[in-house]
Short mmCIF file of C-alpha atoms and ligand atoms in Angstrom, two decimals:
data_model
loop_
_atom_site.label_atom_id
_atom_site.label_comp_id
_atom_site.label_asym_id
_atom_site.label_seq_id
_atom_site.Cartn_x
_atom_site.Cartn_y
_atom_site.Cartn_z
CA MET A 1 -4.66 -30.98 -13.56
CA SER A 2 -6.76 -27.85 -13.30
CA ALA A 3 -9.38 -26.36 -15.67
CA LYS A 4 -9.64 -22.60 -16.07
CA VAL A 5 -12.80 -20.62 -16.87
CA ASN A 6 -12.49 -16.92 -17.43
CA PHE A 7 -15.36 -14.63 -16.72
CA HIS A 8 -16.15 -11.14 -18.03
CA SER A 9 -17.62 -8.09 -16.45
CA SER A 10 -21.02 -7.23 -18.03
CA ALA A 11 -21.66 -3.79 -16.44
CA THR A 12 -19.36 -1.33 -17.82
CA ASP A 13 -19.84 -0.68 -21.48
CA SER A 14 -19.13 2.95 -21.30
CA SER A 15 -20.97 3.70 -24.49
CA THR A 16 -24.29 2.65 -22.74
CA THR A 17 -23.69 3.34 -19.07
CA ARG A 18 -22.90 7.01 -18.33
CA ILE A 19 -21.03 7.27 -15.11
CA PRO A 20 -20.59 10.89 -13.95
CA ASP A 21 -16.95 11.85 -14.08
CA VAL A 22 -15.33 12.79 -10.89
CA ARG A 23 -13.33 16.17 -10.97
CA VAL A 24 -11.87 18.42 -8.34
CA GLU A 25 -14.07 21.50 -8.14
CA ASP A 26 -12.15 23.79 -5.75
CA SER A 27 -9.44 26.10 -7.16
CA GLN A 28 -6.34 25.37 -5.09
CA THR A 29 -2.60 25.67 -4.74
CA VAL A 30 -0.57 22.53 -4.20
CA VAL A 31 2.80 23.06 -2.54
CA ILE A 32 5.26 20.23 -2.74
CA PHE A 33 7.96 20.04 -0.16
CA GLY A 34 10.70 17.89 -1.72
CA GLY A 35 9.72 19.41 -4.98
CA THR A 36 12.93 18.26 -6.85
CA GLY A 37 12.72 14.69 -5.32
CA ASP A 38 12.15 11.35 -6.87
CA LEU A 39 8.48 11.00 -5.74
CA THR A 40 7.55 14.44 -7.29
CA ARG A 41 9.21 13.44 -10.61
CA ARG A 42 8.15 9.84 -10.82
CA LYS A 43 4.64 9.94 -9.21
CA LEU A 44 3.23 13.28 -8.05
CA LEU A 45 3.63 15.42 -11.17
CA PRO A 46 2.86 12.58 -13.70
CA ALA A 47 -0.28 11.96 -11.59
CA LEU A 48 -1.32 15.56 -11.67
CA TYR A 49 -0.70 15.65 -15.43
CA ALA A 50 -2.92 12.53 -16.02
CA MET A 51 -5.63 14.22 -14.06
CA ASP A 52 -5.23 17.33 -16.17
CA VAL A 53 -5.36 15.42 -19.42
CA GLU A 54 -8.47 13.67 -18.23
CA GLY A 55 -10.08 16.91 -17.31
CA ARG A 56 -10.18 16.30 -13.64
CA LEU A 57 -8.37 19.39 -12.43
CA PRO A 58 -10.01 22.54 -11.59
CA GLU A 59 -9.37 25.45 -14.00
CA ARG A 60 -7.36 27.32 -11.35
CA LEU A 61 -4.69 24.93 -9.97
CA GLN A 62 -1.14 26.06 -9.26
CA VAL A 63 1.71 23.74 -8.10
CA VAL A 64 4.63 25.15 -6.28
CA ALA A 65 7.64 22.75 -5.91
CA PHE A 66 9.66 23.76 -2.87
CA GLY A 67 13.30 22.80 -3.12
CA ARG A 68 16.82 23.61 -2.20
CA ARG A 69 18.46 23.60 -5.55
CA ASP A 70 18.82 26.48 -8.01
CA TYR A 71 16.17 26.65 -10.68
CA THR A 72 14.27 29.36 -12.32
CA HIS A 73 10.54 28.64 -13.10
CA GLU A 74 11.49 28.05 -16.56
CA THR A 75 14.47 25.71 -16.04
CA PHE A 76 12.40 23.66 -13.56
CA ARG A 77 9.49 23.44 -15.93
CA GLU A 78 11.74 22.32 -18.84
CA GLU A 79 13.14 19.46 -16.66
CA MET A 80 9.73 18.35 -15.35
CA ARG A 81 8.48 18.29 -19.02
CA GLU A 82 11.09 15.68 -19.61
CA GLU A 83 10.33 13.72 -16.48
CA ILE A 84 6.53 13.81 -17.04
CA SER A 85 7.04 12.47 -20.59
CA ARG A 86 9.15 9.63 -19.15
CA PHE A 87 6.83 8.70 -16.42
CA GLN A 88 3.39 9.50 -17.69
CA ARG A 89 0.67 7.05 -17.66
CA VAL A 90 -1.67 9.01 -19.84
CA GLU A 91 -0.28 10.36 -23.02
CA GLY A 92 -1.50 13.90 -23.86
CA SER A 93 -0.66 16.22 -26.70
CA GLU A 94 2.29 18.55 -26.72
CA GLU A 95 -0.04 21.44 -26.13
CA GLN A 96 -1.44 19.86 -23.09
CA LEU A 97 1.94 19.08 -21.70
CA THR A 98 2.95 22.71 -22.26
CA ALA A 99 -0.13 23.96 -20.54
CA PHE A 100 0.30 21.72 -17.64
CA VAL A 101 3.91 22.78 -16.96
CA GLN A 102 2.86 26.31 -16.96
CA ARG A 103 0.88 25.42 -13.79
CA ILE A 104 4.15 24.54 -12.00
CA ASP A 105 6.28 27.15 -10.18
CA TYR A 106 9.62 26.65 -8.43
CA PHE A 107 10.26 28.00 -5.03
CA LYS A 108 13.82 27.86 -3.52
CA GLY A 109 13.94 27.53 0.17
CA GLU A 110 15.18 25.59 3.24
CA LEU A 111 12.94 23.35 5.16
CA ASP A 112 14.27 24.45 8.49
CA GLU A 113 14.56 28.18 7.88
CA ASP A 114 11.81 30.43 9.15
CA ASP A 115 12.73 33.10 6.34
CA SER A 116 11.83 30.60 3.65
CA PHE A 117 8.30 29.97 4.95
CA ARG A 118 7.82 33.83 5.52
CA ARG A 119 8.78 34.31 1.78
CA LEU A 120 6.37 31.44 0.84
CA ARG A 121 3.61 33.15 2.73
CA VAL A 122 4.29 36.40 0.82
CA ASP A 123 4.15 34.59 -2.49
CA LEU A 124 1.12 32.39 -1.68
CA ASP A 125 -0.76 35.58 -0.50
CA ASP A 126 -0.87 36.79 -4.05
CA GLU A 127 -4.35 35.41 -4.79
CA LYS A 128 -4.23 36.28 -8.38
CA ARG A 129 -1.66 33.74 -8.99
CA TYR A 130 -2.25 31.20 -6.13
CA PRO A 131 -5.74 30.17 -5.27
CA PRO A 132 -6.14 30.34 -1.48
CA ASN A 133 -7.11 26.91 -0.68
CA ARG A 134 -3.84 25.05 -0.02
CA VAL A 135 -2.59 21.56 -0.09
CA PHE A 136 0.84 21.07 1.47
CA TYR A 137 2.51 17.76 0.42
CA LEU A 138 5.40 16.75 2.75
CA SER A 139 7.43 14.50 0.43
CA VAL A 140 10.41 14.91 2.67
CA ALA A 141 12.45 12.82 5.06
CA PRO A 142 10.61 11.93 8.24
CA ALA A 143 12.90 14.18 10.30
CA PHE A 144 11.32 17.14 8.52
CA PHE A 145 7.63 16.37 9.48
CA GLU A 146 7.80 18.21 12.68
CA PRO A 147 9.78 21.30 11.61
CA VAL A 148 7.85 21.74 8.48
CA THR A 149 4.41 21.51 10.11
CA GLU A 150 5.59 23.92 12.93
CA LYS A 151 6.86 26.41 10.34
CA LEU A 152 3.80 26.26 8.26
CA THR A 153 1.71 27.12 11.23
CA GLN A 154 4.04 29.85 12.49
CA ALA A 155 4.05 31.41 9.04
CA GLY A 156 0.21 31.63 9.23
CA LEU A 157 -0.06 29.26 6.15
CA ILE A 158 -2.63 27.07 7.77
CA TYR A 159 -6.13 28.30 8.18
CA PRO A 160 -8.30 27.20 11.13
CA PRO A 161 -10.31 24.15 10.25
CA ASP A 162 -13.77 25.94 10.31
CA GLU A 163 -12.95 28.59 7.65
CA PRO A 164 -14.44 28.49 4.21
CA VAL A 165 -11.03 28.40 2.65
CA TRP A 166 -9.01 25.29 3.60
CA SER A 167 -5.57 23.98 4.12
CA ARG A 168 -4.61 20.26 4.00
CA VAL A 169 -1.36 18.58 4.95
CA VAL A 170 -0.29 15.34 3.25
CA ILE A 171 2.24 13.37 5.23
CA GLU A 172 4.25 10.61 3.48
CA LYS A 173 5.48 7.39 5.13
CA PRO A 174 7.17 6.28 7.34
CA PHE A 175 4.94 7.68 10.08
CA GLY A 176 7.32 7.18 12.98
CA ARG A 177 9.64 4.36 13.52
CA ASP A 178 7.89 2.67 16.52
CA PHE A 179 4.89 3.17 18.76
CA ASP A 180 6.48 5.91 20.88
CA SER A 181 7.83 8.02 17.98
CA ALA A 182 4.58 7.71 16.05
CA ARG A 183 2.55 8.86 19.02
CA ALA A 184 4.90 11.71 19.57
CA LEU A 185 4.59 12.69 15.91
CA ASN A 186 0.78 12.50 16.09
CA HIS A 187 0.87 14.42 19.25
CA HIS A 188 2.87 17.16 17.64
CA ILE A 189 1.00 17.40 14.45
CA LEU A 190 -2.48 17.36 16.22
CA ARG A 191 -1.34 20.21 18.42
CA LEU A 192 -0.90 22.35 15.26
CA LEU A 193 -3.63 20.83 13.02
CA ASP A 194 -7.01 19.44 13.13
CA GLU A 195 -7.26 15.70 12.27
CA SER A 196 -9.53 16.69 9.38
CA GLN A 197 -6.65 18.62 7.91
CA VAL A 198 -4.25 15.62 8.05
CA TYR A 199 -3.77 13.13 5.20
CA ARG A 200 -1.45 10.25 6.10
CA ILE A 201 -0.72 8.49 2.90
CA ASP A 202 -0.35 4.78 2.42
CA HIS A 203 -0.21 4.46 -1.30
CA TYR A 204 -1.49 0.86 -1.33
CA LEU A 205 -4.85 2.08 -0.41
CA GLY A 206 -4.90 4.17 -3.70
CA LYS A 207 -4.65 0.89 -5.89
CA GLU A 208 -7.73 0.06 -7.80
CA THR A 209 -7.37 -3.56 -6.84
CA VAL A 210 -7.12 -2.71 -3.13
CA GLN A 211 -10.20 -0.72 -3.21
CA ASN A 212 -11.99 -3.48 -5.04
CA ILE A 213 -11.56 -5.76 -1.95
CA LEU A 214 -14.24 -3.67 -0.24
CA SER A 215 -16.70 -3.87 -3.34
CA PHE A 216 -16.00 -7.59 -3.76
CA ARG A 217 -16.84 -8.22 -0.12
CA PHE A 218 -19.66 -5.89 0.49
CA ALA A 219 -21.47 -5.46 -2.93
CA ASN A 220 -21.88 -9.32 -3.22
CA THR A 221 -24.04 -11.60 -1.05
CA ILE A 222 -22.42 -14.94 -1.63
CA PHE A 223 -18.89 -14.37 -0.24
CA GLU A 224 -19.33 -12.42 2.83
CA PRO A 225 -21.34 -14.92 4.86
CA VAL A 226 -18.33 -17.46 4.36
CA PHE A 227 -15.61 -14.91 5.47
CA LYS A 228 -15.49 -16.09 8.96
CA SER A 229 -13.73 -18.81 11.19
CA ALA A 230 -16.49 -21.38 10.61
CA TYR A 231 -15.38 -21.59 6.83
CA VAL A 232 -11.93 -20.05 6.47
CA ASP A 233 -8.89 -22.15 7.18
CA HIS A 234 -6.42 -19.35 7.02
CA ILE A 235 -5.59 -16.07 5.12
CA GLN A 236 -2.28 -15.21 3.60
CA VAL A 237 -0.93 -11.94 2.20
CA THR A 238 2.31 -11.70 0.05
CA ALA A 239 4.08 -8.56 -1.19
CA SER A 240 7.26 -9.77 -2.78
CA GLU A 241 9.45 -7.71 -4.94
CA THR A 242 12.50 -8.41 -7.09
CA VAL A 243 14.05 -4.99 -6.65
CA GLY A 244 16.94 -4.55 -4.15
CA MET A 245 18.61 -1.29 -3.12
CA GLU A 246 18.76 0.47 -6.67
CA SER A 247 19.32 4.14 -6.70
CA GLY A 248 20.85 4.63 -3.35
CA ARG A 249 17.70 3.27 -1.58
CA GLY A 250 19.93 1.45 0.82
CA ALA A 251 20.54 4.59 2.94
CA TYR A 252 16.88 4.84 3.79
CA PHE A 253 16.04 1.18 3.82
CA ASP A 254 18.84 0.22 6.14
CA THR A 255 17.18 2.46 8.82
CA ALA A 256 13.82 0.83 8.25
CA GLY A 257 13.86 -2.83 7.25
CA SER A 258 10.96 -4.66 5.74
CA MET A 259 8.87 -4.68 8.96
CA ARG A 260 8.76 -0.90 9.02
CA ASP A 261 8.86 -0.38 5.22
CA MET A 262 6.14 -2.79 4.14
CA MET A 263 4.56 -4.75 6.89
CA GLN A 264 3.58 -2.14 9.52
CA ASN A 265 1.75 -0.18 6.83
CA HIS A 266 0.98 -1.62 3.46
CA ILE A 267 0.43 -5.21 4.40
CA LEU A 268 -1.58 -4.47 7.59
CA GLN A 269 -3.77 -2.27 5.61
CA LEU A 270 -4.47 -4.89 3.17
CA LEU A 271 -5.33 -7.25 6.04
CA CYS A 272 -7.68 -4.77 7.41
CA LEU A 273 -9.68 -4.58 4.28
CA VAL A 274 -10.06 -8.23 3.79
CA THR A 275 -11.00 -8.92 7.46
CA MET A 276 -12.85 -5.70 8.64
CA GLU A 277 -16.52 -5.76 9.45
CA PRO A 278 -18.92 -4.01 6.95
CA PRO A 279 -18.93 -0.34 7.76
CA SER A 280 -22.30 1.35 8.31
CA GLY A 281 -21.63 3.58 5.33
CA PHE A 282 -18.78 4.58 2.96
CA SER A 283 -17.83 7.75 4.94
CA SER A 284 -14.25 8.17 5.79
CA ASP A 285 -14.98 7.69 9.63
CA ALA A 286 -17.36 4.68 9.12
CA VAL A 287 -14.65 2.83 7.09
CA ARG A 288 -11.72 3.84 9.31
CA ASN A 289 -13.61 2.92 12.52
CA GLU A 290 -13.85 -0.57 11.21
CA LYS A 291 -10.13 -0.85 10.13
CA VAL A 292 -9.19 0.36 13.59
CA LYS A 293 -11.08 -2.37 15.23
CA VAL A 294 -9.45 -5.09 13.29
CA LEU A 295 -5.95 -3.67 14.04
CA GLN A 296 -6.98 -3.41 17.78
CA SER A 297 -7.99 -7.05 17.78
CA ILE A 298 -4.81 -8.49 16.36
CA ARG A 299 -3.05 -10.33 19.11
CA VAL A 300 0.12 -8.36 20.22
CA PRO A 301 2.94 -10.99 20.04
CA LYS A 302 4.80 -11.90 23.23
CA LEU A 303 8.36 -12.52 23.15
CA ASP A 304 7.94 -16.22 22.82
CA ASP A 305 5.45 -15.73 19.87
CA VAL A 306 8.13 -13.54 18.20
CA ARG A 307 10.48 -16.37 18.31
CA LYS A 308 8.01 -18.99 16.96
CA GLN A 309 5.80 -16.82 14.71
CA VAL A 310 8.02 -14.22 13.12
CA VAL A 311 10.81 -14.96 10.71
CA ARG A 312 13.27 -12.24 9.55
CA ALA A 313 15.88 -12.66 6.83
CA GLN A 314 18.29 -10.93 4.64
CA TYR A 315 19.27 -11.62 0.95
CA ALA A 316 22.70 -13.17 0.25
CA ALA A 317 24.61 -12.55 -3.07
CA GLY A 318 23.30 -14.69 -5.94
CA GLN A 319 21.59 -14.59 -9.27
CA LEU A 320 18.36 -12.91 -10.32
CA LYS A 321 16.85 -13.12 -13.82
CA GLY A 322 20.31 -14.39 -15.14
CA LYS A 323 22.16 -11.49 -13.56
CA ASN A 324 24.63 -11.50 -10.65
CA VAL A 325 23.37 -9.42 -7.73
CA PRO A 326 25.23 -8.39 -4.56
CA ALA A 327 24.24 -9.40 -1.02
CA TYR A 328 22.33 -6.83 0.81
CA VAL A 329 25.35 -5.87 2.92
CA ASN A 330 27.36 -5.15 -0.13
CA GLU A 331 24.70 -2.90 -1.69
CA ASP A 332 25.33 0.83 -2.30
CA ARG A 333 24.92 2.84 1.07
CA VAL A 334 24.31 -0.13 3.25
CA PRO A 335 26.80 -0.80 6.08
CA GLY A 336 28.78 -4.00 5.62
CA ASP A 337 27.70 -5.38 8.97
CA SER A 338 24.10 -4.44 8.65
CA ARG A 339 21.49 -6.92 10.28
CA THR A 340 18.47 -5.12 8.80
CA GLU A 341 15.90 -7.60 7.57
CA THR A 342 14.96 -7.43 3.78
CA PHE A 343 12.41 -10.20 4.32
CA VAL A 344 9.81 -10.78 7.07
CA ALA A 345 7.12 -13.48 7.47
CA ALA A 346 4.75 -13.47 10.27
CA LYS A 347 1.80 -15.51 11.61
CA PHE A 348 -0.88 -13.49 13.51
CA PHE A 349 -4.23 -14.01 15.02
CA ILE A 350 -7.13 -11.64 15.14
CA ASP A 351 -8.85 -12.11 18.50
CA ASN A 352 -12.44 -11.19 17.51
CA TRP A 353 -15.75 -13.14 17.04
CA ARG A 354 -15.36 -13.42 13.22
CA TRP A 355 -11.68 -14.57 12.96
CA SER A 356 -10.91 -16.28 16.32
CA GLY A 357 -8.52 -19.09 15.77
CA VAL A 358 -7.76 -18.43 11.95
CA PRO A 359 -4.27 -17.96 11.43
CA ILE A 360 -3.00 -15.00 9.38
CA TYR A 361 0.22 -15.38 7.52
CA LEU A 362 1.90 -12.22 6.08
CA ARG A 363 5.23 -11.94 4.15
CA THR A 364 7.17 -9.34 2.25
CA GLY A 365 10.69 -9.14 0.93
CA LYS A 366 13.14 -7.70 -1.56
CA ARG A 367 14.97 -9.64 -4.30
CA MET A 368 12.42 -12.40 -4.32
CA ALA A 369 11.38 -14.70 -7.13
CA ARG A 370 9.04 -12.15 -8.63
CA LYS A 371 6.89 -9.20 -7.87
CA GLN A 372 3.55 -10.37 -6.48
CA THR A 373 1.01 -8.75 -4.23
CA SER A 374 -1.67 -11.05 -3.35
CA ILE A 375 -4.21 -12.00 -0.72
CA THR A 376 -5.51 -15.64 -0.52
CA VAL A 377 -8.33 -16.78 1.63
CA GLN A 378 -8.05 -20.54 1.95
CA PHE A 379 -11.27 -22.29 2.96
CA LYS A 380 -11.67 -25.37 5.04
CA LYS A 381 -12.26 -28.81 3.44
CA PRO A 382 -15.82 -30.08 3.38
CA PRO A 383 -16.64 -31.77 6.60
CA MET A 384 -16.63 -35.15 5.01
CA GLU A 385 -14.37 -36.18 2.08
CA LEU A 386 -16.95 -38.05 0.03
CA PHE A 387 -14.77 -38.35 -3.07
CA ARG A 388 -11.51 -39.37 -1.44
CA THR A 389 -11.21 -42.87 -2.88
CA VAL A 390 -12.65 -44.96 -5.63
CA GLU A 391 -12.79 -48.63 -6.47
CA CYS A 392 -10.15 -49.54 -8.98
CA GLU A 393 -8.71 -52.93 -9.97
CA ASN A 394 -10.58 -54.64 -7.21
CA ASP A 395 -8.90 -52.33 -4.70
CA VAL A 396 -9.43 -48.81 -3.47
CA CYS A 397 -7.30 -46.05 -4.93
CA ASP A 398 -6.70 -42.68 -3.28
CA LEU A 399 -8.05 -39.85 -5.62
CA THR A 400 -7.60 -36.84 -3.20
CA HIS A 401 -6.34 -34.36 -5.68
CA SER A 402 -8.85 -31.64 -4.99
CA ARG A 403 -7.49 -28.62 -3.30
CA PRO A 404 -9.37 -26.60 -0.73
CA ASN A 405 -11.29 -23.63 -2.12
CA LEU A 406 -9.02 -20.73 -2.59
CA LEU A 407 -10.03 -17.17 -3.31
CA THR A 408 -7.11 -15.00 -4.39
CA PHE A 409 -7.05 -11.26 -4.92
CA ARG A 410 -4.12 -10.50 -7.20
CA ILE A 411 -3.29 -6.94 -6.37
CA GLN A 412 -0.53 -6.64 -8.80
CA PRO A 413 0.65 -7.49 -11.38
CA ASP A 414 -1.82 -9.45 -13.55
CA GLU A 415 -4.63 -7.74 -11.45
CA GLY A 416 -7.70 -9.89 -10.87
CA ILE A 417 -9.45 -12.26 -8.66
CA SER A 418 -9.61 -16.16 -8.88
CA LEU A 419 -11.59 -18.83 -7.14
CA HIS A 420 -10.54 -22.35 -7.14
CA PHE A 421 -13.22 -25.02 -6.74
CA ALA A 422 -13.64 -28.76 -7.23
CA THR A 423 -15.29 -30.16 -10.34
CA LYS A 424 -15.89 -33.73 -11.55
CA ARG A 425 -13.54 -34.79 -14.43
CA PRO A 426 -15.69 -36.36 -17.17
CA SER A 427 -15.11 -40.17 -16.77
CA MET A 428 -16.84 -43.25 -15.44
CA HIS A 429 -15.11 -42.58 -12.08
CA MET A 430 -15.97 -39.86 -9.63
CA VAL A 431 -12.78 -38.10 -10.13
CA VAL A 432 -12.63 -34.61 -8.62
CA GLU A 433 -10.25 -32.14 -9.68
CA ASP A 434 -9.44 -28.47 -9.30
CA SER A 435 -10.92 -25.79 -11.64
CA GLU A 436 -10.52 -21.99 -11.56
CA LEU A 437 -12.81 -19.03 -12.13
CA ASP A 438 -10.74 -16.09 -13.09
CA PHE A 439 -11.52 -12.44 -13.45
CA ASN A 440 -8.73 -10.45 -15.04
CA TYR A 441 -8.73 -6.52 -15.17
CA ALA A 442 -6.86 -6.35 -18.42
CA GLU A 443 -9.33 -8.51 -20.28
CA ASN A 444 -12.30 -6.68 -18.87
CA TYR A 445 -11.34 -3.03 -18.93
CA GLN A 446 -9.66 -0.96 -21.45
CA GLY A 447 -6.66 1.15 -20.69
CA THR A 448 -4.32 1.33 -17.89
CA LEU A 449 -5.50 1.38 -14.30
CA PRO A 450 -5.22 4.75 -12.62
CA GLU A 451 -2.07 5.10 -10.49
CA ALA A 452 -2.56 5.01 -6.82
CA TYR A 453 -1.12 8.56 -6.50
CA GLU A 454 -3.89 9.89 -8.94
CA ARG A 455 -6.56 8.55 -6.70
CA LEU A 456 -5.07 9.82 -3.54
CA LEU A 457 -4.10 13.26 -4.83
CA MET A 458 -7.60 13.61 -6.07
CA ASP A 459 -9.12 12.57 -2.77
CA VAL A 460 -6.94 14.98 -0.94
CA MET A 461 -7.87 17.79 -3.39
CA ARG A 462 -11.65 16.92 -2.79
CA GLY A 463 -11.25 16.46 0.97
CA ASP A 464 -12.03 12.73 1.28
CA ALA A 465 -9.84 11.12 3.78
CA THR A 466 -11.35 7.61 3.54
CA LEU A 467 -8.18 6.12 2.03
CA PHE A 468 -5.87 7.88 4.53
CA MET A 469 -4.78 6.57 7.88
CA ARG A 470 -6.26 8.24 11.00
CA SER A 471 -4.09 8.81 14.04
CA ASP A 472 -5.55 5.93 15.92
CA GLU A 473 -4.86 3.51 13.08
CA VAL A 474 -1.19 4.45 13.02
CA ASP A 475 -0.99 3.90 16.79
CA ALA A 476 -2.89 0.48 16.55
CA ALA A 477 -0.53 -0.56 13.73
CA TRP A 478 2.61 0.21 15.66
CA ARG A 479 1.23 -1.46 18.82
CA ILE A 480 1.43 -4.93 17.01
CA MET A 481 4.91 -4.32 15.49
CA ASP A 482 6.56 -2.72 18.57
CA PRO A 483 7.24 -5.91 20.58
CA ILE A 484 8.71 -7.63 17.51
CA LEU A 485 11.11 -4.75 16.92
CA ARG A 486 12.01 -4.60 20.51
CA ALA A 487 12.66 -8.33 20.66
CA TRP A 488 14.81 -8.27 17.67
CA ARG A 489 16.85 -5.34 19.06
CA GLU A 490 17.19 -6.64 22.58
CA ARG A 491 17.43 -10.43 22.08
CA ASP A 492 19.30 -10.45 18.77
CA ALA A 493 21.34 -13.59 19.55
CA ARG A 494 18.31 -15.84 20.34
CA ILE A 495 16.20 -14.79 17.27
CA PRO A 496 18.16 -15.66 14.19
CA LEU A 497 18.59 -13.57 11.14
CA HIS A 498 18.18 -16.06 8.24
CA PHE A 499 19.63 -15.63 4.77
CA TYR A 500 18.09 -16.45 1.38
CA ALA A 501 19.18 -16.51 -2.12
CA PRO A 502 17.98 -13.94 -4.53
CA GLY A 503 15.22 -15.03 -6.88
CA THR A 504 13.77 -17.44 -4.26
CA TRP A 505 10.65 -17.14 -1.98
CA GLY A 506 12.71 -16.46 1.11
CA PRO A 507 14.13 -18.75 3.87
CA ILE A 508 12.81 -22.19 4.67
CA ALA A 509 11.94 -20.96 8.08
CA ALA A 510 9.13 -18.91 6.48
CA ASP A 511 7.56 -22.14 5.11
CA GLU A 512 7.78 -23.66 8.52
CA LEU A 513 5.32 -21.15 9.99
CA PHE A 514 2.58 -23.40 8.50
CA ASP A 515 1.87 -26.25 10.76
CA HIS A 516 0.18 -28.51 8.33
CA GLU A 517 1.28 -30.16 5.29
CA LEU A 518 -1.64 -29.12 3.18
CA HIS A 519 -0.94 -25.49 3.95
CA GLY A 520 1.81 -23.36 2.45
CA TRP A 521 2.49 -19.99 0.80
CA GLN A 522 0.65 -19.56 -2.48
CA ASN A 523 3.01 -18.38 -5.17
CA VAL A 524 0.35 -17.24 -7.55
C1 BG6 B 1 7.17 1.64 -0.68
C2 BG6 B 1 8.27 1.04 -0.10
O1 BG6 B 1 6.20 2.18 0.18
O2 BG6 B 1 6.48 0.59 -1.50
C3 BG6 B 1 9.30 0.44 -1.09
O3 BG6 B 1 9.00 2.06 0.59
C4 BG6 B 1 8.46 -0.49 -1.92
O4 BG6 B 1 10.36 -0.17 -0.47
C5 BG6 B 1 7.18 0.16 -2.46
O5 BG6 B 1 9.35 -0.89 -3.02
C6 BG6 B 1 6.32 -0.87 -3.22
O6 BG6 B 1 5.36 -0.23 -3.91
P1 BG6 B 1 4.61 -0.88 -5.18
O7 BG6 B 1 3.39 -0.03 -5.49
O8 BG6 B 1 5.69 -0.97 -6.25
O9 BG6 B 1 4.10 -2.28 -4.68
#
């Protein structure tokens, strides 16, 4: 049995508290490479539109969608108008949508052709139409990261970093496919651009609930002192999804797998935020310095650790939400003999003063029981179990039903934070049971939460790199993953690929990472 108490935020009655609105001040041109792609339609343009409706864009902002297909400005705007209506978070008026699409131009070009970049330069030099500050958003396949940055520089589209006008380059994931390729890519990019001009995106950092981890930890006094090995039994992070390989995603996913697609970036970033030391301030470098230190302290697994502490699996055919779904290997654009993992679970350790000896469990997978991204901090049991037993019928009964204290950040869906603690159930006995304090975003704040891409685009446009990954962070994250990927590649036969049924929480082997019966994955 568990009692539940909700609690409400008291601080944000917007009618009484006037929080200054954040808006982008600098006029600018945003060039999107991959301008006809899925991310542009589903995320980037709807995010810019939401910012426009909310009055966050500068008066002069022009978007240039760079793509290979044949469109005129008008036909492209018409199509994007429909896409924005489909994917918008914030509903504006017809006039607002008409005004917004007028900010979008189409540019037909080839990503690997010098001439396209020369023509782009000629267009962008028209300062009457295109404000000189420039964001270049690389929403393209990773194979194009190097050629596009090279051609941008050759065409003179990047200003030196110390000029009053600025240029910024946003790079989507995946950033490299292992340590060496990420290093080489960083090396290439930093030969052409200054680190201050580079924005490596991890969209999880743009989620409200992810940023809230930092305020929860560092704007309160009562939790931070117990975030350490003396009190914490273990930490676990789950990012499960029900989606499979819809819309031809298999072609990309099969070259990546869950380790590269989710664990190396999103999940490690979540782990950093929940375990990092308090930064000396909220500047981009202060925050990123602390995140790098955590990544550098994660114990790099040896071959034997990979066997014992990392579980990989692939989904078989089965049923999900009452529908038949194919096995991964029978998905569209996935090779029939693929051994790519669609699930991974791992146990890590952070070898630093604060977290020494505290196991960290991480898991992610496709086609699982439900969509859940959460972080749970499980605390140790009190040193002595005073309320374990009670006298009953001239004997002693075991009453140990209380769970350890659990603090859970529900990143998505049902965004919120909950804390489990023990309370006495009213009775003549000393019966202890589990209760829950729950904070829920939907109940406390009106409207939808801003999309991650709104926040991240706004930060790029304002020049704030706090929520973007620095080159040393990327290196440090790959350093942890590299031996695992190598072991899987080289010792395939000795490290099994497990299988799991769709709609489950993955293979049993993932449960066996826990070495104590009181421990296990929290399916919140
Ligand atoms: C992307 C991955 O980065 O994140 C996808 O490439 C995954 O495979 C997605 O589905 C999950 O993002 P979200 O925001 O829906 O949790």
